[in-house]
mmCIF file of C-alpha atoms in Angstrom:
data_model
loop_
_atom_site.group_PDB
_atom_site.id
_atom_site.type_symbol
_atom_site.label_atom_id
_atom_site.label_comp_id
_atom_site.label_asym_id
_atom_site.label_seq_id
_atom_site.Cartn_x
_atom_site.Cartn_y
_atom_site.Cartn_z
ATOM 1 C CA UNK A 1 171.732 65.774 92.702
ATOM 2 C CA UNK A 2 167.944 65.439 93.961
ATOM 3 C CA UNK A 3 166.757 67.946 95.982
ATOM 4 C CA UNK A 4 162.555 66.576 97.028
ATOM 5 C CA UNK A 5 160.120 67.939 99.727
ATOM 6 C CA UNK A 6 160.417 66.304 103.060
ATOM 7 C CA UNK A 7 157.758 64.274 104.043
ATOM 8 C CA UNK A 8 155.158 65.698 106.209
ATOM 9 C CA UNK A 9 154.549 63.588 109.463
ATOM 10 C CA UNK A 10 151.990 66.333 110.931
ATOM 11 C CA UNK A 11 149.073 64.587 112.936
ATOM 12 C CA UNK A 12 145.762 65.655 113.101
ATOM 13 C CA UNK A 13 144.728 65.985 116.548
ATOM 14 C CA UNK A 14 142.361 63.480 117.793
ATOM 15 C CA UNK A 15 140.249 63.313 121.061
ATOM 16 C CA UNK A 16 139.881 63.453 123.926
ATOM 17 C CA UNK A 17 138.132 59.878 124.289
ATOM 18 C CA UNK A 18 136.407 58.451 127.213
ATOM 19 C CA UNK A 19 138.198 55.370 128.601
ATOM 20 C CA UNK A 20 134.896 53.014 127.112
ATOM 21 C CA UNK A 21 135.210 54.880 123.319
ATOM 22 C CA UNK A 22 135.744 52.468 120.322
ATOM 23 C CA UNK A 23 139.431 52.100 119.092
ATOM 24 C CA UNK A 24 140.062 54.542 116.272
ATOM 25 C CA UNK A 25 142.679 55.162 113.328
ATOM 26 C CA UNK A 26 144.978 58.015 113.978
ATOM 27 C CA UNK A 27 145.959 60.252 110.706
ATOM 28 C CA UNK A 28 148.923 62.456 109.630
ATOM 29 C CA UNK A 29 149.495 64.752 106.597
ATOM 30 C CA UNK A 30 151.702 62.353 104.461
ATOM 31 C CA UNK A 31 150.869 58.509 104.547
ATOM 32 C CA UNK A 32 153.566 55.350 105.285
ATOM 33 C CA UNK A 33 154.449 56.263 108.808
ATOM 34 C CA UNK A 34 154.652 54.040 111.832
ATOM 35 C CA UNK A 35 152.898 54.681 114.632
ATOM 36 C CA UNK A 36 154.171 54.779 118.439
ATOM 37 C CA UNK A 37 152.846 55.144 122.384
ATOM 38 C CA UNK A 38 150.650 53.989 124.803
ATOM 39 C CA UNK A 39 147.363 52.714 123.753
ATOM 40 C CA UNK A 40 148.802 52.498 119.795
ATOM 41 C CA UNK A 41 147.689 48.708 118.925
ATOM 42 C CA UNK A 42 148.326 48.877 115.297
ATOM 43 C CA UNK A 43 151.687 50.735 114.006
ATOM 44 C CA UNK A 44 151.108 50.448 110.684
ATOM 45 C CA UNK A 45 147.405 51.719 110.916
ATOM 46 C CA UNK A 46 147.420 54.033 113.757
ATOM 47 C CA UNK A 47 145.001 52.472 115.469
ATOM 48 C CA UNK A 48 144.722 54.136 119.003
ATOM 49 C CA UNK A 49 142.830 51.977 121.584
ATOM 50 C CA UNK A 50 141.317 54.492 124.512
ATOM 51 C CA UNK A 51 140.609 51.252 126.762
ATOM 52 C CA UNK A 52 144.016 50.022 125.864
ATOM 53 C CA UNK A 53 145.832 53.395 127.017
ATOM 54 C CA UNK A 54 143.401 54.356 129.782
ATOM 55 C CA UNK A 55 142.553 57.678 131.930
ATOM 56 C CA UNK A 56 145.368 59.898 131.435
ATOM 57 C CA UNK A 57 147.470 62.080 128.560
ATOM 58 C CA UNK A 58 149.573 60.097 126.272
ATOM 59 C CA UNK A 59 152.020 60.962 123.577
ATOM 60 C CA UNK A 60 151.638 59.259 120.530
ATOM 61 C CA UNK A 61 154.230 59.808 118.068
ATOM 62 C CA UNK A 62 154.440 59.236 114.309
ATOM 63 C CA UNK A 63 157.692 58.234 111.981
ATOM 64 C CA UNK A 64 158.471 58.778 108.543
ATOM 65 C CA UNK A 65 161.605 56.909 107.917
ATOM 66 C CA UNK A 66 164.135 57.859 104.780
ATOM 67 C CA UNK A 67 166.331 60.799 103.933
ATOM 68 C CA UNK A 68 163.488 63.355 103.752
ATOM 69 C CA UNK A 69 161.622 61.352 106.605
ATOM 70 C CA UNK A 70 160.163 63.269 109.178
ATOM 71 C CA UNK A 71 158.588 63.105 113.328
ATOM 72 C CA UNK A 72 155.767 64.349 114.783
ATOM 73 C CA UNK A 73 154.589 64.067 118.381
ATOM 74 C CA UNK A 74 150.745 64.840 119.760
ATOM 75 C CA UNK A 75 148.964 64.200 123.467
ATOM 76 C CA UNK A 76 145.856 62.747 123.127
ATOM 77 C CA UNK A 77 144.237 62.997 126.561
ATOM 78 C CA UNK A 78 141.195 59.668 127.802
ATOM 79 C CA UNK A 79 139.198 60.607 130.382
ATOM 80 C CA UNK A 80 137.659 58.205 132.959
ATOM 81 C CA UNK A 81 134.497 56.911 132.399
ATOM 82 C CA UNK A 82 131.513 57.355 134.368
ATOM 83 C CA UNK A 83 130.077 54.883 136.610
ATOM 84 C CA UNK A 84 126.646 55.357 137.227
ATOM 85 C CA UNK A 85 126.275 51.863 139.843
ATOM 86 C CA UNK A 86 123.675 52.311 142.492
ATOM 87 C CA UNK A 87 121.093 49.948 144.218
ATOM 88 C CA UNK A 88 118.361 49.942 146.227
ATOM 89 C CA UNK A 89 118.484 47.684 149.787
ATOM 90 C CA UNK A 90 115.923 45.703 148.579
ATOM 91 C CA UNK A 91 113.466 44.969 145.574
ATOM 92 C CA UNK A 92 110.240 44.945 146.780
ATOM 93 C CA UNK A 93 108.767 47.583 148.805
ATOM 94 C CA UNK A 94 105.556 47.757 150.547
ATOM 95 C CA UNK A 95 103.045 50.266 150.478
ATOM 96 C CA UNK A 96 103.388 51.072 153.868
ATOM 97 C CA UNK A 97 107.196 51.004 154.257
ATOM 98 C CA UNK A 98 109.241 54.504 154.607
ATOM 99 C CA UNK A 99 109.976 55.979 151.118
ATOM 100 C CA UNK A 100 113.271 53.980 150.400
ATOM 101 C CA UNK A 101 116.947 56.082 148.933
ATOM 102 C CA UNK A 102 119.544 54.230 146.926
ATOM 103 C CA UNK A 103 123.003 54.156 147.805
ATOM 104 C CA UNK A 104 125.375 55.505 145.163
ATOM 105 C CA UNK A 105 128.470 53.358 144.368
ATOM 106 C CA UNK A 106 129.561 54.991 141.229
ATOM 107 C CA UNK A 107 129.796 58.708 140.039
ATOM 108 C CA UNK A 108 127.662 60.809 142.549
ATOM 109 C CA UNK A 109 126.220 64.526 141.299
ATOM 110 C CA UNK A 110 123.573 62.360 138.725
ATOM 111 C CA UNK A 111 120.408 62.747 138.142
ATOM 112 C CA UNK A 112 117.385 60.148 138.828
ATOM 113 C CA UNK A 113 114.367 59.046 136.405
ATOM 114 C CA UNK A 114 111.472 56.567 137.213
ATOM 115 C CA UNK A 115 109.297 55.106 134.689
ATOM 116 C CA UNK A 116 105.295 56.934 134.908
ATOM 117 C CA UNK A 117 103.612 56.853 137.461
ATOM 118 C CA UNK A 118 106.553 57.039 139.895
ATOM 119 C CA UNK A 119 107.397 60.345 142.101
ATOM 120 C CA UNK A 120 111.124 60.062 142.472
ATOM 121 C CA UNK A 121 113.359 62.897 144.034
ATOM 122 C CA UNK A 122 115.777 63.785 140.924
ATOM 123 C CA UNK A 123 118.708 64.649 142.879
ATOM 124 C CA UNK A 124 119.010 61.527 146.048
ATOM 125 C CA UNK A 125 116.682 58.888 144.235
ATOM 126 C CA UNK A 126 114.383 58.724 147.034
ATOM 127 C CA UNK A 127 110.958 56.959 145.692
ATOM 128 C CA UNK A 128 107.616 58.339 146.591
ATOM 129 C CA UNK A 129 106.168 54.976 147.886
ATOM 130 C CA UNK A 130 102.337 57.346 148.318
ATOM 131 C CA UNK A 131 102.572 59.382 145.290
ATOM 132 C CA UNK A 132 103.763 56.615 143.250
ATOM 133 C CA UNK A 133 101.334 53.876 143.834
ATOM 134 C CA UNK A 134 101.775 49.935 143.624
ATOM 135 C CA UNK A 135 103.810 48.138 140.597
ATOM 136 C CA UNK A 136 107.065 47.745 138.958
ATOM 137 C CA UNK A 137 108.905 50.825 138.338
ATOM 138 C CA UNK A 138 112.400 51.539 136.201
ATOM 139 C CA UNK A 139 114.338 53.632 137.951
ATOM 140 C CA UNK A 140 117.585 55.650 135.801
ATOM 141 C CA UNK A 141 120.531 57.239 136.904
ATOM 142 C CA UNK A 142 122.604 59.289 134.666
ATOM 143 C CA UNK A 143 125.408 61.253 135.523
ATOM 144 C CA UNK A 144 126.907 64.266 133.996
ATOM 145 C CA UNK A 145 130.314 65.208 132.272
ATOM 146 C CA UNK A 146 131.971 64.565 129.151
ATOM 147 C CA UNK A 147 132.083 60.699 129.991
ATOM 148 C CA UNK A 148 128.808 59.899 130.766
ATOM 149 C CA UNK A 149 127.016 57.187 132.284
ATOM 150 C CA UNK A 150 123.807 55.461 133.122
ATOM 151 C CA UNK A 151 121.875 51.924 134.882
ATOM 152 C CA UNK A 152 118.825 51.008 135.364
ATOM 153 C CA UNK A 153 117.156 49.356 138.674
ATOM 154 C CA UNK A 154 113.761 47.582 139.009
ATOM 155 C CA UNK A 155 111.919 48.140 142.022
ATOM 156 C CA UNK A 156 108.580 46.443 142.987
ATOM 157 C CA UNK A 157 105.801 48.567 145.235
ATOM 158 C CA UNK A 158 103.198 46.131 146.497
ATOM 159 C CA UNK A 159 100.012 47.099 148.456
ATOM 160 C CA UNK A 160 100.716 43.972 150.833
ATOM 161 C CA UNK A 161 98.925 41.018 151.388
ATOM 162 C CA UNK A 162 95.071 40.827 153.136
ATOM 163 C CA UNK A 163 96.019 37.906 155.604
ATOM 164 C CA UNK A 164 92.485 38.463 157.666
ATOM 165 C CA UNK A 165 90.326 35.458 158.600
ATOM 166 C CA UNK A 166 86.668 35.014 157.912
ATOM 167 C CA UNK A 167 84.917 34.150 161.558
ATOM 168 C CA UNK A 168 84.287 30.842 162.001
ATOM 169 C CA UNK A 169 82.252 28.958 164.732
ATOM 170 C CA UNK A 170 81.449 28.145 167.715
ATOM 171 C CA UNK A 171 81.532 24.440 166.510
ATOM 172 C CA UNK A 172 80.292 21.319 168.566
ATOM 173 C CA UNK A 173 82.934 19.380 169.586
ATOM 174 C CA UNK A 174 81.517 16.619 167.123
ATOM 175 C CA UNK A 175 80.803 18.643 164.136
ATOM 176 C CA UNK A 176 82.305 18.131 160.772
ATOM 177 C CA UNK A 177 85.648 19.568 159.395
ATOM 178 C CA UNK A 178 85.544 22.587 157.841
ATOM 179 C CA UNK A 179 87.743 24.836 155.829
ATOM 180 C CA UNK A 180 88.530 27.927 157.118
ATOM 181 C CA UNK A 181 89.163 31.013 154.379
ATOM 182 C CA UNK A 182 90.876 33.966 154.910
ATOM 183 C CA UNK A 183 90.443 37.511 152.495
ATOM 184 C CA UNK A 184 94.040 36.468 150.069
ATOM 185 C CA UNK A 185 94.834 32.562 149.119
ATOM 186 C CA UNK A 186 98.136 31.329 149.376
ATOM 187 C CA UNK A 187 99.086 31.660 152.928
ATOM 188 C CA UNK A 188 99.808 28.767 156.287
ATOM 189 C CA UNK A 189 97.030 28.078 158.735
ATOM 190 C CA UNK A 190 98.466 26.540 161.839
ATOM 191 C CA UNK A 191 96.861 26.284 165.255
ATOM 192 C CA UNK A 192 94.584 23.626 167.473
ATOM 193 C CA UNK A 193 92.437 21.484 165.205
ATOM 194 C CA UNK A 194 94.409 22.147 161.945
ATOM 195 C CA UNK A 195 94.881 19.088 159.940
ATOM 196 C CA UNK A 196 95.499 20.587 156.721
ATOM 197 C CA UNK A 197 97.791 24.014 156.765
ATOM 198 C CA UNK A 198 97.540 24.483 153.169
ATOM 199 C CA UNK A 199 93.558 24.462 153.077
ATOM 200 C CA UNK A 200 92.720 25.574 156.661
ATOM 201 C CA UNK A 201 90.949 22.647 157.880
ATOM 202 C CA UNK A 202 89.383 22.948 161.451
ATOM 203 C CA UNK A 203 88.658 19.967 162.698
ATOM 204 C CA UNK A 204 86.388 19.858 166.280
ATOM 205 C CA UNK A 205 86.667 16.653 167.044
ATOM 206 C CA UNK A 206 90.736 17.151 167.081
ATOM 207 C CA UNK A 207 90.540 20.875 168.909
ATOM 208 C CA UNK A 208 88.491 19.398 171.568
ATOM 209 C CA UNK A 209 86.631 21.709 173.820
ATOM 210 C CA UNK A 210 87.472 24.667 174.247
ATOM 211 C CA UNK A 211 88.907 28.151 172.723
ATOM 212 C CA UNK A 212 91.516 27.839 170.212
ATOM 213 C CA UNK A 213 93.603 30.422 168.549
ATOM 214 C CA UNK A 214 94.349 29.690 164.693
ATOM 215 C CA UNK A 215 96.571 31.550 162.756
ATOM 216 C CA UNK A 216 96.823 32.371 159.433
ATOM 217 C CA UNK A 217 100.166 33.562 157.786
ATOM 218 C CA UNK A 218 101.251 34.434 153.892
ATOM 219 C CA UNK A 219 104.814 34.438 153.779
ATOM 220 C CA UNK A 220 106.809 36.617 151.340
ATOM 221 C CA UNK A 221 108.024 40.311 151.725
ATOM 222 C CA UNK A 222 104.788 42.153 152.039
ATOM 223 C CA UNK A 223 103.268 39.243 153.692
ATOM 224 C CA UNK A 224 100.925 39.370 156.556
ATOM 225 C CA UNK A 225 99.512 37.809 159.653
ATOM 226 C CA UNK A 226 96.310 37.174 161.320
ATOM 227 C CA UNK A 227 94.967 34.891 163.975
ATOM 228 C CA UNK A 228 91.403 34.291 165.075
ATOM 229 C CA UNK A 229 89.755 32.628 168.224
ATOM 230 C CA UNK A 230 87.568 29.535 167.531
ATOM 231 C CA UNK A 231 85.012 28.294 170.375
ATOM 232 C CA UNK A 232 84.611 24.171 170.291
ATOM 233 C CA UNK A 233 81.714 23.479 172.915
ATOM 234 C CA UNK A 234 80.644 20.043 174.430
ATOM 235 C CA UNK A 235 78.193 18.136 173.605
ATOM 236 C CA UNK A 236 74.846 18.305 176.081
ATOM 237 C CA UNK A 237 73.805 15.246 177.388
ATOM 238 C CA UNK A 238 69.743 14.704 176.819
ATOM 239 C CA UNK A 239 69.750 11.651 178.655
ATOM 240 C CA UNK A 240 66.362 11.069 180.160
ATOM 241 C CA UNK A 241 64.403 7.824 181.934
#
């Protein structure tokens, strides 16, 4: 007759995991066992996979097989992760839009960073567009509970372009082209007498006589817009006998 101690299938308790934790190997008290339940990927090893099993309690059980064998059962709970997904309606702002507030997609109740010098309201995300001057800011959001989360957005704040033309004229109607120039490069020129909208150039001869609005335009989303009036006059006549 043999009389033995009974194996000893007792797990040790394990979690609770967030739904995005790495997989991880389960133990028990006496070795050999096989493992069982939802989000078990590896029987022989234990290995519980939170992703696998996903938000909710499971029971995972564990088997020691033979005469002496022995069962244990434990919940391990996974709790949802958090989703911390938000975005801004656009990426550039303008100094003199209105101070702009993200719309949260994920888990609201977070809390909102920006990178120095940013202003940024901690609780809604609302960006100081004043206090925060112009440049390219990281903005955070974290949010809370035992399965955190966090993104990042960029966000652009740009004093806007100078679009403003220098004066220019009156010309004579048979003067030579010249090339108008505006305070910021970069921008459209169209109008009477423009034969070049990329360099501005006014020509009199093609205006004619006469007063002639040009306008000058640089595209882009804190572009701008100007237009100035440009006098062509005729020639006099100095005939004489």
């Amino acid at each position: 007759i043999t009389i033995t101690n009974g194996a000893d299938a007792t797990i040790t308790p394990a979690g609770p995991f967030c739904a995005t934790d790495a997989a991880v190997n389960l133990v028990a008290a006496d070795p050999g066992g096989t493992w069982s339940g939802t989000g078990i990927t590896n029987a022989t090893n234990g290995t519980f996979d939170p992703a696998v099993a996903g938000a909710g309690t499971f029971t995972i059980t564990y088997t020691i097989t033979g005469g002496c064998g022995a069962t244990d059962t434990e919940t391990i709970t996974v709790n949802a992760a958090g989703s911390a997904a938000f975005n801004y309606s656009a990426a550039l702002y303008c100094t003199t839009d209105p101070n702009p507030t993200p719309t949260i997609t994920g888990t609201a109740g977070g809390t909102f960073t920006i990178t120095a010098p940013g202003v940024i309201n901690a609780s809604t995300g609302q960006i100081n567009i004043g206090s925060s001057g112009t440049g390219t800011f990281t903005i955070t959001y974290t949010t809370g509970g035992s399965c955190s989360a966090s993104s990042t957005v960029n966000v652009t704040i740009s004093s806007g372009a100078n679009a403003t033309i220098s004066a220019a004229g009156p010309f004579c109607v048979n003067a030579a082209p010249v090339n108008l120039t505006a305070v910021d490069p970069g921008g459209t020129w169209s109008g009477t007498g423009i034969t070049n909208a990329t360099t501005g150039t006014f020509n009199p001869a093609t205006a004619g006589v006469g007063t002639h609005t040009i306008t000058y335009t640089i595209g882009g989303g804190c572009g701008a817009t100007d237009t100035e009036t440009i006098t062509v006059n005729a020639l006099g006549n100095a005939s004489f006998s």
